mmCIF file of C-alpha atoms in Angstrom:
data_model
loop_
_atom_site.group_PDB
_atom_site.id
_atom_site.type_symbol
_atom_site.label_atom_id
_atom_site.label_comp_id
_atom_site.label_asym_id
_atom_site.label_seq_id
_atom_site.Cartn_x
_atom_site.Cartn_y
_atom_site.Cartn_z
ATOM 1 C CA MET Y 1 -5.668 9.996 16.645
ATOM 2 C CA THR Y 2 -7.381 6.620 16.741
ATOM 3 C CA GLY Y 3 -6.035 3.533 15.020
ATOM 4 C CA ASP Y 4 -8.807 3.691 12.437
ATOM 5 C CA ASP Y 5 -7.946 7.326 11.678
ATOM 6 C CA GLU Y 6 -4.293 6.392 11.221
ATOM 7 C CA ARG Y 7 -5.213 3.626 8.797
ATOM 8 C CA ARG Y 8 -7.533 5.902 6.847
ATOM 9 C CA GLU Y 9 -4.902 8.652 6.700
ATOM 10 C CA ALA Y 10 -2.231 6.212 5.439
ATOM 11 C CA LEU Y 11 -4.481 4.996 2.612
ATOM 12 C CA GLN Y 12 -5.483 8.548 1.689
ATOM 13 C CA ARG Y 13 -1.810 9.596 1.598
ATOM 14 C CA LEU Y 14 -0.936 6.728 -0.759
ATOM 15 C CA ALA Y 15 -4.034 7.372 -2.875
ATOM 16 C CA GLY Y 16 -3.164 11.057 -3.213
ATOM 17 C CA VAL Y 17 0.320 10.353 -4.549
ATOM 18 C CA LEU Y 18 -0.951 7.705 -6.973
ATOM 19 C CA ARG Y 19 -3.773 9.948 -8.229
ATOM 20 C CA GLY Y 20 -1.276 12.775 -8.677
ATOM 21 C CA GLN Y 21 0.655 10.476 -11.014
ATOM 22 C CA GLY Y 22 -2.432 9.723 -13.097
ATOM 23 C CA TYR Y 23 -3.586 6.394 -11.667
ATOM 24 C CA ARG Y 24 -7.212 5.576 -10.909
ATOM 25 C CA VAL Y 25 -7.580 4.782 -7.227
ATOM 26 C CA THR Y 26 -10.483 3.408 -5.220
ATOM 27 C CA ILE Y 27 -10.567 3.031 -1.454
ATOM 28 C CA ALA Y 28 -13.025 0.760 0.337
ATOM 29 C CA GLY Y 29 -12.515 0.229 4.047
ATOM 30 C CA TRP Y 30 -8.826 -0.535 4.604
ATOM 31 C CA HIS Y 31 -8.274 -1.579 0.989
ATOM 32 C CA LEU Y 32 -6.927 0.457 -1.937
ATOM 33 C CA THR Y 33 -7.098 -0.587 -5.578
ATOM 34 C CA ALA Y 34 -5.031 1.285 -8.156
ATOM 35 C CA GLY Y 35 -5.196 0.910 -11.919
ATOM 36 C CA ALA Y 36 -3.703 2.502 -14.998
ATOM 37 C CA GLY Y 37 -6.599 1.738 -17.367
ATOM 38 C CA ASP Y 38 -5.015 -1.236 -19.136
ATOM 39 C CA GLY Y 39 -6.549 -3.913 -16.928
ATOM 40 C CA ARG Y 40 -3.665 -4.234 -14.498
ATOM 41 C CA VAL Y 41 -4.484 -3.491 -10.885
ATOM 42 C CA ALA Y 42 -2.526 -3.343 -7.664
ATOM 43 C CA GLU Y 43 -4.169 -3.916 -4.318
ATOM 44 C CA VAL Y 44 -2.898 -2.539 -1.025
ATOM 45 C CA TRP Y 45 -4.203 -2.816 2.517
ATOM 46 C CA VAL Y 46 -3.172 -1.109 5.750
ATOM 47 C CA GLN Y 47 -2.695 -3.587 8.580
ATOM 48 C CA ARG Y 48 -0.932 -3.796 11.899
ATOM 49 C CA ARG Y 49 2.028 -6.185 12.021
ATOM 50 C CA PRO Y 50 2.306 -8.146 15.256
ATOM 51 C CA SER Y 51 5.973 -8.868 14.486
ATOM 52 C CA ASP Y 52 6.719 -5.119 14.309
ATOM 53 C CA ASP Y 53 5.248 -3.986 17.610
ATOM 54 C CA TRP Y 54 1.792 -3.635 15.960
ATOM 55 C CA ARG Y 55 2.937 -0.769 13.710
ATOM 56 C CA LEU Y 56 0.881 0.008 10.622
ATOM 57 C CA TRP Y 57 2.176 -1.392 7.336
ATOM 58 C CA TYR Y 58 1.083 -1.259 3.729
ATOM 59 C CA THR Y 59 0.464 -4.869 2.761
ATOM 60 C CA GLY Y 60 -0.257 -6.716 -0.439
ATOM 61 C CA PRO Y 61 -2.537 -9.671 -1.131
ATOM 62 C CA GLY Y 62 -2.580 -12.194 1.683
ATOM 63 C CA GLY Y 63 -1.089 -9.690 4.123
ATOM 64 C CA ALA Y 64 2.374 -9.775 2.541
ATOM 65 C CA PRO Y 65 4.298 -6.775 3.919
ATOM 66 C CA ILE Y 66 5.273 -3.979 1.534
ATOM 67 C CA CYS Y 67 6.593 -1.288 3.901
ATOM 68 C CA GLU Y 68 5.718 0.736 6.982
ATOM 69 C CA VAL Y 69 3.101 3.416 6.326
ATOM 70 C CA THR Y 70 5.732 6.060 7.101
ATOM 71 C CA ARG Y 71 7.464 5.031 3.834
ATOM 72 C CA THR Y 72 4.681 5.941 1.412
ATOM 73 C CA MET Y 73 7.008 6.421 -1.556
ATOM 74 C CA ASP Y 74 8.286 2.847 -1.182
ATOM 75 C CA ALA Y 75 4.668 1.685 -1.503
ATOM 76 C CA VAL Y 76 4.211 3.936 -4.550
ATOM 77 C CA VAL Y 77 7.249 2.368 -6.231
ATOM 78 C CA ALA Y 78 5.895 -1.136 -5.526
ATOM 79 C CA VAL Y 79 2.432 -0.268 -6.889
ATOM 80 C CA LYS Y 80 3.900 1.352 -9.998
ATOM 81 C CA GLY Y 81 5.993 -1.773 -10.596
ATOM 82 C CA VAL Y 82 2.835 -3.880 -10.747
ATOM 83 C CA LEU Y 83 0.947 -1.364 -12.874
ATOM 84 C CA SER Y 84 3.801 -1.048 -15.367
ATOM 85 C CA GLY Y 85 4.048 -4.821 -15.763
ATOM 86 C CA ARG Y 86 7.581 -4.991 -14.354
ATOM 87 C CA ARG Y 87 6.353 -7.308 -11.618
ATOM 88 C CA GLN Y 88 3.366 -9.574 -11.250
ATOM 89 C CA THR Y 89 2.394 -9.008 -7.622
ATOM 90 C CA LEU Y 90 3.034 -7.044 -4.481
ATOM 91 C CA PRO Y 91 5.064 -6.991 -2.287
ATOM 92 C CA PRO Y 92 8.363 -5.972 -3.833
ATOM 93 C CA LEU Y 93 10.912 -8.698 -4.485
ATOM 94 C CA PRO Y 94 13.423 -9.169 -1.669
ATOM 95 C CA SER Y 95 16.676 -7.244 -1.975
ATOM 96 C CA GLN Y 96 19.431 -9.079 -3.790
#
């Protein structure tokens, strides 16, 4: 599988879970936008992280890391936090 295929698959996996939970999702290139219909949106990209041996990560605006693409449900929780209004932006707040 090529790197581009891996990125596409990671975004499709995240999009599928979010759509299954009733969110509107759009994918363009390596960028996903999710919305709940109330004007709030969450944006996610799939990028390689040089500091993590070039593994693929879900990232928020500005390349802020959310989680590795193998942890799709962690990304779902972060996106849902933004869409519910519990947080303003991605990525998730650091652990306390």
